[in-house]
Short mmCIF file of C-alpha atoms and ligand atoms in Angstrom, two decimals:
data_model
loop_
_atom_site.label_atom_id
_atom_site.label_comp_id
_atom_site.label_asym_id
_atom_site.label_seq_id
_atom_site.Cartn_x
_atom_site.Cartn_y
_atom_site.Cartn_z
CA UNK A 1 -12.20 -67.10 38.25
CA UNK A 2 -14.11 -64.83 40.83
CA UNK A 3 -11.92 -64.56 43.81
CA UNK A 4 -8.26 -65.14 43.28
CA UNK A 5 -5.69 -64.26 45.87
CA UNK A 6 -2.18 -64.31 44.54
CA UNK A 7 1.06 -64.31 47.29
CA UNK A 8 -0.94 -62.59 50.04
CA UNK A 9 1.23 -61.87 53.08
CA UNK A 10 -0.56 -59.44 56.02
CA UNK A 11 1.12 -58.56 59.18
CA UNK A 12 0.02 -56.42 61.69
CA UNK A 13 2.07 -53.56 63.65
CA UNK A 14 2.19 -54.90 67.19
CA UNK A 15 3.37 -51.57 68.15
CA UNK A 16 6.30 -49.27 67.18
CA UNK A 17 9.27 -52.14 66.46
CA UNK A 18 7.02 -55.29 66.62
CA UNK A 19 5.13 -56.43 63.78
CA UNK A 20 2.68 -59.64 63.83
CA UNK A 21 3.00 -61.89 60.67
CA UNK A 22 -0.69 -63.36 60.46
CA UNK A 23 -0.75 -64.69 57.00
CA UNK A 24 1.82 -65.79 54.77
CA UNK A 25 1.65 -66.93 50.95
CA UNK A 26 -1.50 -67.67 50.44
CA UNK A 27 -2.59 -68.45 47.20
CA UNK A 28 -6.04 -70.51 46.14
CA UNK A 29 -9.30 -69.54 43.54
CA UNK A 30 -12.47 -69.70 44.32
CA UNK A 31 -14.58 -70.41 40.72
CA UNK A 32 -17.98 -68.33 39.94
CA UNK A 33 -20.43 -70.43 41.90
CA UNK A 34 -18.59 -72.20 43.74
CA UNK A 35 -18.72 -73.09 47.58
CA UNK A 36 -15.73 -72.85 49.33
CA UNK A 37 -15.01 -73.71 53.31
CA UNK A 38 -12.07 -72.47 55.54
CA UNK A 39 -10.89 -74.19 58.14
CA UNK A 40 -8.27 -73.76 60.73
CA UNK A 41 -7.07 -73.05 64.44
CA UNK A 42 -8.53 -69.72 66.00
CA UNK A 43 -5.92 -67.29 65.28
CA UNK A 44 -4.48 -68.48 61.79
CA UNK A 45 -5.71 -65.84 60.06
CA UNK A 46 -9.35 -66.86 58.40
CA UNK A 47 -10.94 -63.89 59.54
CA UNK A 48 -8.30 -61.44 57.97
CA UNK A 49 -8.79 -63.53 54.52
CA UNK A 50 -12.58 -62.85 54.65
CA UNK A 51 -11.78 -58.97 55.25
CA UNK A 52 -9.29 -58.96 52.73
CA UNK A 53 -11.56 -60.14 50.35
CA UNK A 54 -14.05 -57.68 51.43
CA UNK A 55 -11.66 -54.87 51.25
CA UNK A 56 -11.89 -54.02 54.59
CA UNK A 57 -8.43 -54.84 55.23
CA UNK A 58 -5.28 -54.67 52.89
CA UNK A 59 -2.53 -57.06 52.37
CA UNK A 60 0.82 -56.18 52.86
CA UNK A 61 2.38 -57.84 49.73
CA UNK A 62 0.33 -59.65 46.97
CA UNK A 63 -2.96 -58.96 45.48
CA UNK A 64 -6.31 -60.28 45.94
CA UNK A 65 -8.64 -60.04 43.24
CA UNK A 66 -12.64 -60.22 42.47
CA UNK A 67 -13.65 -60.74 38.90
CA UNK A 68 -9.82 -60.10 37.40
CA UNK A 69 -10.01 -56.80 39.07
CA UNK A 70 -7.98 -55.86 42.53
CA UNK A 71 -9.61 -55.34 45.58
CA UNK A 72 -8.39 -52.42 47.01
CA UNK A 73 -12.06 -51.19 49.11
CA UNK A 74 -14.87 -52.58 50.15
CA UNK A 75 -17.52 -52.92 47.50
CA UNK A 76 -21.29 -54.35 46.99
CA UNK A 77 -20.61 -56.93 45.03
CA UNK A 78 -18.77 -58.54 48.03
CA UNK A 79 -21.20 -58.78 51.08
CA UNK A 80 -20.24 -60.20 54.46
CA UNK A 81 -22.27 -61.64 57.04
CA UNK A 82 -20.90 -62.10 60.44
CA UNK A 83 -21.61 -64.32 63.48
CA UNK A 84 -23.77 -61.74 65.15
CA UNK A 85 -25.79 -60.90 62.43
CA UNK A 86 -25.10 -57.02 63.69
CA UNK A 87 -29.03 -55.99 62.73
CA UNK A 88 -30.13 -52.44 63.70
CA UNK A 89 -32.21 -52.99 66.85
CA UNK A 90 -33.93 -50.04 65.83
CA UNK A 91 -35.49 -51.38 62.27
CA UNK A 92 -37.98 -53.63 61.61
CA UNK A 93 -36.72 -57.03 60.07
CA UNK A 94 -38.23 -55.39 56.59
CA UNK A 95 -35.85 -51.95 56.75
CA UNK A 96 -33.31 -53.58 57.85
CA UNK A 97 -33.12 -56.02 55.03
CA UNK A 98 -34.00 -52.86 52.75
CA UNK A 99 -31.32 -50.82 54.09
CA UNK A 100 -28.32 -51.68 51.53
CA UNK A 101 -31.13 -51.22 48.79
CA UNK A 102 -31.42 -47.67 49.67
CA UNK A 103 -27.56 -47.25 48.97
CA UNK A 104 -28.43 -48.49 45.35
CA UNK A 105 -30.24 -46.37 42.67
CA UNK A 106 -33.33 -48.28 42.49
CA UNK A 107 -37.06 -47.17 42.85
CA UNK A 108 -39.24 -47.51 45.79
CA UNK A 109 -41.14 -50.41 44.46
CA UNK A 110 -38.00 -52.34 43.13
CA UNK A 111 -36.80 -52.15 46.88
CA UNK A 112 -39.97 -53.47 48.24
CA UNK A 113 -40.17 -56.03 45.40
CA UNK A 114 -36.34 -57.45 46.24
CA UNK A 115 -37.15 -56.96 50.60
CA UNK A 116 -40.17 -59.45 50.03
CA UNK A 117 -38.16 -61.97 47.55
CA UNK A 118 -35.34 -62.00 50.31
CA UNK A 119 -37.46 -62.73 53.14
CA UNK A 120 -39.90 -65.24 51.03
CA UNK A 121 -36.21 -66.89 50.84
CA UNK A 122 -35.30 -67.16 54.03
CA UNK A 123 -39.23 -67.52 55.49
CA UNK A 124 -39.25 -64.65 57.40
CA UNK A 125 -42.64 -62.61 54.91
CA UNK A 126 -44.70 -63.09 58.07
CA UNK A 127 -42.06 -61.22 60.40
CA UNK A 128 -41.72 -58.51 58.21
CA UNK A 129 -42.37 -56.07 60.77
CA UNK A 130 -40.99 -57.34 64.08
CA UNK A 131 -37.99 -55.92 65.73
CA UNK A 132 -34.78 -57.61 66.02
CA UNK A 133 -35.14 -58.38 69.57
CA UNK A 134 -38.74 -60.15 68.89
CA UNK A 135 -37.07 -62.92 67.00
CA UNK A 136 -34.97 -65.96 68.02
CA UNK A 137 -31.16 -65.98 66.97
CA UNK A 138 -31.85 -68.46 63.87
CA UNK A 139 -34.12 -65.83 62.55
CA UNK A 140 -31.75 -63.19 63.10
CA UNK A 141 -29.24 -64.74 61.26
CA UNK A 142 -32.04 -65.63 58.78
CA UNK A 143 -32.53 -61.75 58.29
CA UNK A 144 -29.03 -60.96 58.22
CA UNK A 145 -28.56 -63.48 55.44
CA UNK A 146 -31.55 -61.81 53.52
CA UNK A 147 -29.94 -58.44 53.29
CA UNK A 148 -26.83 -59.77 52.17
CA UNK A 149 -29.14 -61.93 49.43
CA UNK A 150 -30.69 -58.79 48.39
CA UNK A 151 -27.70 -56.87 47.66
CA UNK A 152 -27.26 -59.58 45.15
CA UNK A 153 -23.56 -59.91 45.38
CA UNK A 154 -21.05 -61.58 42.91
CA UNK A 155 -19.67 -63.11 46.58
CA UNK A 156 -20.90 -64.02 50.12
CA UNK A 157 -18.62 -63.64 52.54
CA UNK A 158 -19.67 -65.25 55.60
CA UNK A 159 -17.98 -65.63 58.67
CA UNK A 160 -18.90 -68.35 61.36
CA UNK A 161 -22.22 -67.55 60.54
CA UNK A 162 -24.64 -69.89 62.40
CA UNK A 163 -21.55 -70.45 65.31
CA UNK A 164 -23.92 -69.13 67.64
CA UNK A 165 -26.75 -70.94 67.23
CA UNK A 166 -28.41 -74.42 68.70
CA UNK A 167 -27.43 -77.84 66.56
CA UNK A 168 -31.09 -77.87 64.97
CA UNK A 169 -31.52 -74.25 64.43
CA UNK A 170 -28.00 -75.03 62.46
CA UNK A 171 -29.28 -77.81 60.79
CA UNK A 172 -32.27 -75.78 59.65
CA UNK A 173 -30.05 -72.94 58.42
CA UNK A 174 -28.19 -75.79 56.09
CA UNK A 175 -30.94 -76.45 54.14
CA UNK A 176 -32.03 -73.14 53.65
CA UNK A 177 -28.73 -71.60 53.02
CA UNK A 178 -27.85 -74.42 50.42
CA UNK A 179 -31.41 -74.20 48.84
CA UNK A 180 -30.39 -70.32 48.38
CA UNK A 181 -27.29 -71.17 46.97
CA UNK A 182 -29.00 -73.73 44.49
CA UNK A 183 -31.46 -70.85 43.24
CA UNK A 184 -28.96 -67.79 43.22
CA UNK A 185 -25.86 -69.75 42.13
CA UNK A 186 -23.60 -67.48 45.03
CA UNK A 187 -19.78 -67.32 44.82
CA UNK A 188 -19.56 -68.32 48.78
CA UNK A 189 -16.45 -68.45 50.86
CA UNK A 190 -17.99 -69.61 54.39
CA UNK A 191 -15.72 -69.90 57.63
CA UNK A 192 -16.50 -72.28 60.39
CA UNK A 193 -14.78 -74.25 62.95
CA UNK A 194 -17.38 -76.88 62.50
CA UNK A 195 -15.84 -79.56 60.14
CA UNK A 196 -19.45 -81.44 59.20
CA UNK A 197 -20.46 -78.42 58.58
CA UNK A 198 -17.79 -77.75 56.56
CA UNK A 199 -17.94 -80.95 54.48
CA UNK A 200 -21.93 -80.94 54.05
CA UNK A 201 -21.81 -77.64 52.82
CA UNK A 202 -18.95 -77.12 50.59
CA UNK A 203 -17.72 -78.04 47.28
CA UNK A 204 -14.37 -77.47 48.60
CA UNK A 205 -12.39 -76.98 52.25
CA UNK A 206 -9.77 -75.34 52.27
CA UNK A 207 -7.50 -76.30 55.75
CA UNK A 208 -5.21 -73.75 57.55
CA UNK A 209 -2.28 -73.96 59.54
CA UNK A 210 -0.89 -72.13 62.29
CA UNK A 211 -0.23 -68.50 62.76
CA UNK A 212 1.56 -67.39 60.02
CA UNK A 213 -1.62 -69.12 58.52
CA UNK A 214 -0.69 -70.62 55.29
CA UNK A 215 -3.11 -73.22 53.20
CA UNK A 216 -1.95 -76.47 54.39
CA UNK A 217 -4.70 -78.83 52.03
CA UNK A 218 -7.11 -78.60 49.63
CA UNK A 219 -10.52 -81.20 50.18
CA UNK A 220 -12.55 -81.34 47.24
CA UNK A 221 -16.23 -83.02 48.49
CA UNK A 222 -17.45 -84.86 45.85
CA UNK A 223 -20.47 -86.32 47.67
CA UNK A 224 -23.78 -85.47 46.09
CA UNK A 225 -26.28 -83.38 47.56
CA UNK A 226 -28.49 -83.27 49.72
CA UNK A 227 -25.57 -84.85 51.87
CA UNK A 228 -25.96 -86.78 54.19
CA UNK A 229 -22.93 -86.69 57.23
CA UNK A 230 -23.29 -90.28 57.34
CA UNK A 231 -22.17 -90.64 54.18
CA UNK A 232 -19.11 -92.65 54.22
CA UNK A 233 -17.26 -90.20 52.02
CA UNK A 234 -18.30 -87.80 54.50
CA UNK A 235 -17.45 -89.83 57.19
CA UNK A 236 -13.87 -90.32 55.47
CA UNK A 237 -13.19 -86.84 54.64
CA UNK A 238 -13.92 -85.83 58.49
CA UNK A 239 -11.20 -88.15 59.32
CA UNK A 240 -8.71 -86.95 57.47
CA UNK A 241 -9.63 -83.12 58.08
CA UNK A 242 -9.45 -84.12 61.95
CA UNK A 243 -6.47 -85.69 62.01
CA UNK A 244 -4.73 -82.82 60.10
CA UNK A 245 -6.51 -80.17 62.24
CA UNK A 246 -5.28 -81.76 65.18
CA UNK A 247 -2.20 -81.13 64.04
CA UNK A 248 -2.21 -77.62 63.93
CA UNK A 249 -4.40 -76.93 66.83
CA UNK A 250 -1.35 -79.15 68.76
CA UNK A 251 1.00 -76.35 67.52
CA UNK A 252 -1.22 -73.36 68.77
CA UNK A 253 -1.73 -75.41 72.29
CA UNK A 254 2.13 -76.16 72.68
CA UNK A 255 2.07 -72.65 72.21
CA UNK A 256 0.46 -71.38 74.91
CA UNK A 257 1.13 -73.96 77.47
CA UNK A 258 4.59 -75.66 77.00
CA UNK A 259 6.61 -78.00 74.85
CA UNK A 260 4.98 -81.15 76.73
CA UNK A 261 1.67 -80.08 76.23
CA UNK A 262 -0.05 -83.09 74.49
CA UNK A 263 -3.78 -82.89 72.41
CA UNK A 264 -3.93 -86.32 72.98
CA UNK A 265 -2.68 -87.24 76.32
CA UNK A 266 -5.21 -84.65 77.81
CA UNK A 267 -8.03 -86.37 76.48
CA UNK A 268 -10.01 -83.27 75.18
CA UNK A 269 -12.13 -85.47 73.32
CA UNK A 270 -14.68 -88.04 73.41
CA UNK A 271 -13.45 -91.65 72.05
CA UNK A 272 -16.10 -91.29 69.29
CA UNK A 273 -14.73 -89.77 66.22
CA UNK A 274 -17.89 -88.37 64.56
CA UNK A 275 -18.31 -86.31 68.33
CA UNK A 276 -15.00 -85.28 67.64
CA UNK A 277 -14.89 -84.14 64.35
CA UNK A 278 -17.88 -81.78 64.59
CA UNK A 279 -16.70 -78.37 66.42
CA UNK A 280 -13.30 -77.46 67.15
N1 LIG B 301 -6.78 -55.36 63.21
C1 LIG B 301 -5.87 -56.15 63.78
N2 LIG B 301 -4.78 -55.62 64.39
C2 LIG B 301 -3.85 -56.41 64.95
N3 LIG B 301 -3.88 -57.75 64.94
C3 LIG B 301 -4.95 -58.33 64.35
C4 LIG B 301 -5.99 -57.57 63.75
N4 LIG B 301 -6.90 -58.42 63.23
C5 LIG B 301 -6.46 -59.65 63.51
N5 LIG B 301 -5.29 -59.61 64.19
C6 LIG B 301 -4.49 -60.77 64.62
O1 LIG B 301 -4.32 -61.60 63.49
C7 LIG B 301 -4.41 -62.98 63.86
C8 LIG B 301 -5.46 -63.66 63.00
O2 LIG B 301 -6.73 -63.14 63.33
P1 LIG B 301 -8.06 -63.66 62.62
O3 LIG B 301 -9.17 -62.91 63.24
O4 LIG B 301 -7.90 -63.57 61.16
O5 LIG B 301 -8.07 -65.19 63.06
P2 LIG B 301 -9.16 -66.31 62.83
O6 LIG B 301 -8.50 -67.44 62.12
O7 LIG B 301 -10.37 -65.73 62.21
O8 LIG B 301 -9.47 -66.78 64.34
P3 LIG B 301 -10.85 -67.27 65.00
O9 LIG B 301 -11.03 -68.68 64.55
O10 LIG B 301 -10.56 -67.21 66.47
O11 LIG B 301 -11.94 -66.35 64.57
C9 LIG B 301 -4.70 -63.00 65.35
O12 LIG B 301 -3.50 -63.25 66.03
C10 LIG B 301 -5.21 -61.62 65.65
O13 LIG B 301 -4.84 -61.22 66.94
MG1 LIG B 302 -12.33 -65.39 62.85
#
């Protein structure tokens, strides 16, 4: 198994007396390889799993663990990209992809030889020396998922990754990132509020509930790929996710506006389902 988190509870000090209980007994495996999806309401704690994982956060009971071994700090063999693809404006696209090579003890022409292969990957050779703020935000993202490649970790974090991009510039970023994941056969836990994307991507989505964020269901996509979202498994599985997202995301609104507060009776949706089931 290469991630495994075992009876994770995290809360957070609100201040002095208060504490904030974010996640509570989580438990689920990710297998070497494998491509795993989280899903859930803003605020049920996805984020905090990713960072746990990373070991930029720690849990408060229970024990995550990468490769039988606890995570306790953050480590190279667990890279994360984020939403913002945080590149240095100051690099070119090629040192900035280099940059986590440097930290390693390899030569000068191993680094350049990995730099290329990572932006051959993600079809970025011929930008090699633009700045960040010459390219678009697909090929930003494209770059920041090139120095994660490079680092060649046992496990990609990524969080919301391509949430900030157009719907083709997404669609684009699919294909690459599950051609990628074809070749370098990537441990990937990948968060998203996007539910196609979810299912088109991943082997497996995992579905959260509510603040204190628990794993509510387990969808195993067994659709072969490419996939195609009109795929009626697809098509079934977005259903189901929906209907148990809406759900939760009821609980967060009743929340924050009132007992009577109804997803439904507000009509926050279109009447087609396929609209509705692809960004919450
Ligand atoms: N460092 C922190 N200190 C205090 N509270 C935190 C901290 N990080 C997260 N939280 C709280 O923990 C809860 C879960 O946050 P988290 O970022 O994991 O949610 P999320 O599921 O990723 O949400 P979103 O979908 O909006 O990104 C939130 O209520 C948040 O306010
Ligand atoms: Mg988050």
């Amino acid at each position: 198994m290469k991630v495994q988190l075992k009876d994770v509870h995290k809360e957070f000090k609100k201040d002095d007396k208060q504490k904030l209980q974010v996640l509570n007994d989580i438990n689920f495996d990710i297998k070497e390889g494998e491509f795993v999806s989280l899903l859930g309401p803003s605020g049920c704690g996805k984020s905090t799993i990713l960072k746990l994982i990373a070991g930029l956060e720690t849990t408060t009971a229970g024990e995550v663990l990468v490769n039988g071994k606890t995570v306790n700090k953050p480590g190279t063999d667990r890279i994360v990209v984020f939403q913002e693809g945080g590149l240095f404006p100051w690099m070119t696209v090629k040192e900035n992809v280099s940059y986590g090579l440097n930290l390693k003890k390899l030569t000068k022409t191993e680094i350049e030889e990995k730099t290329m292969d990572g932006l051959r990957m993600v079809h970025l050779v011929n930008f090699a020396d633009a700045y960040p703020h010459e390219l678009s935000g697909g090929m930003k993202q494209r770059v920041a998922i090139a120095r994660a490649l490079v680092m060649d970790p046992d496990v990609l974090l990524m969080d919301e990754p391509f949430a900030a991009l157009d719907e083709q510039t997404r669609l684009v970023l699919h294909k690459e990132l599950q051609n990628i994941w074809r070749k370098t056969g990537n441990t990937i836990l990948f968060i998203t509020h996007n539910i196609r994307e979810a299912l088109t991507l991943s082997d497996r989505v995992l579905l959260m509930s509510t603040r204190p964020g628990k794993i509510k269901e387990s969808f195993t996509v067994q659709s072969a790929r490419p996939r195609d979202p009109a795929d009626s498994v697809i098509v079934d599985l977005e259903r189901r996710v929906m209907a148990e997202l809406e759900i939760e995301m009821e609980k967060v609104l009743k929340e924050e506006f009132g007992d009577d507060y109804s997803l439904k009776a507000d009509n926050l949706h279109s009447s087609d389902h396929r609209d509705m089931g692809s960004n919450i």
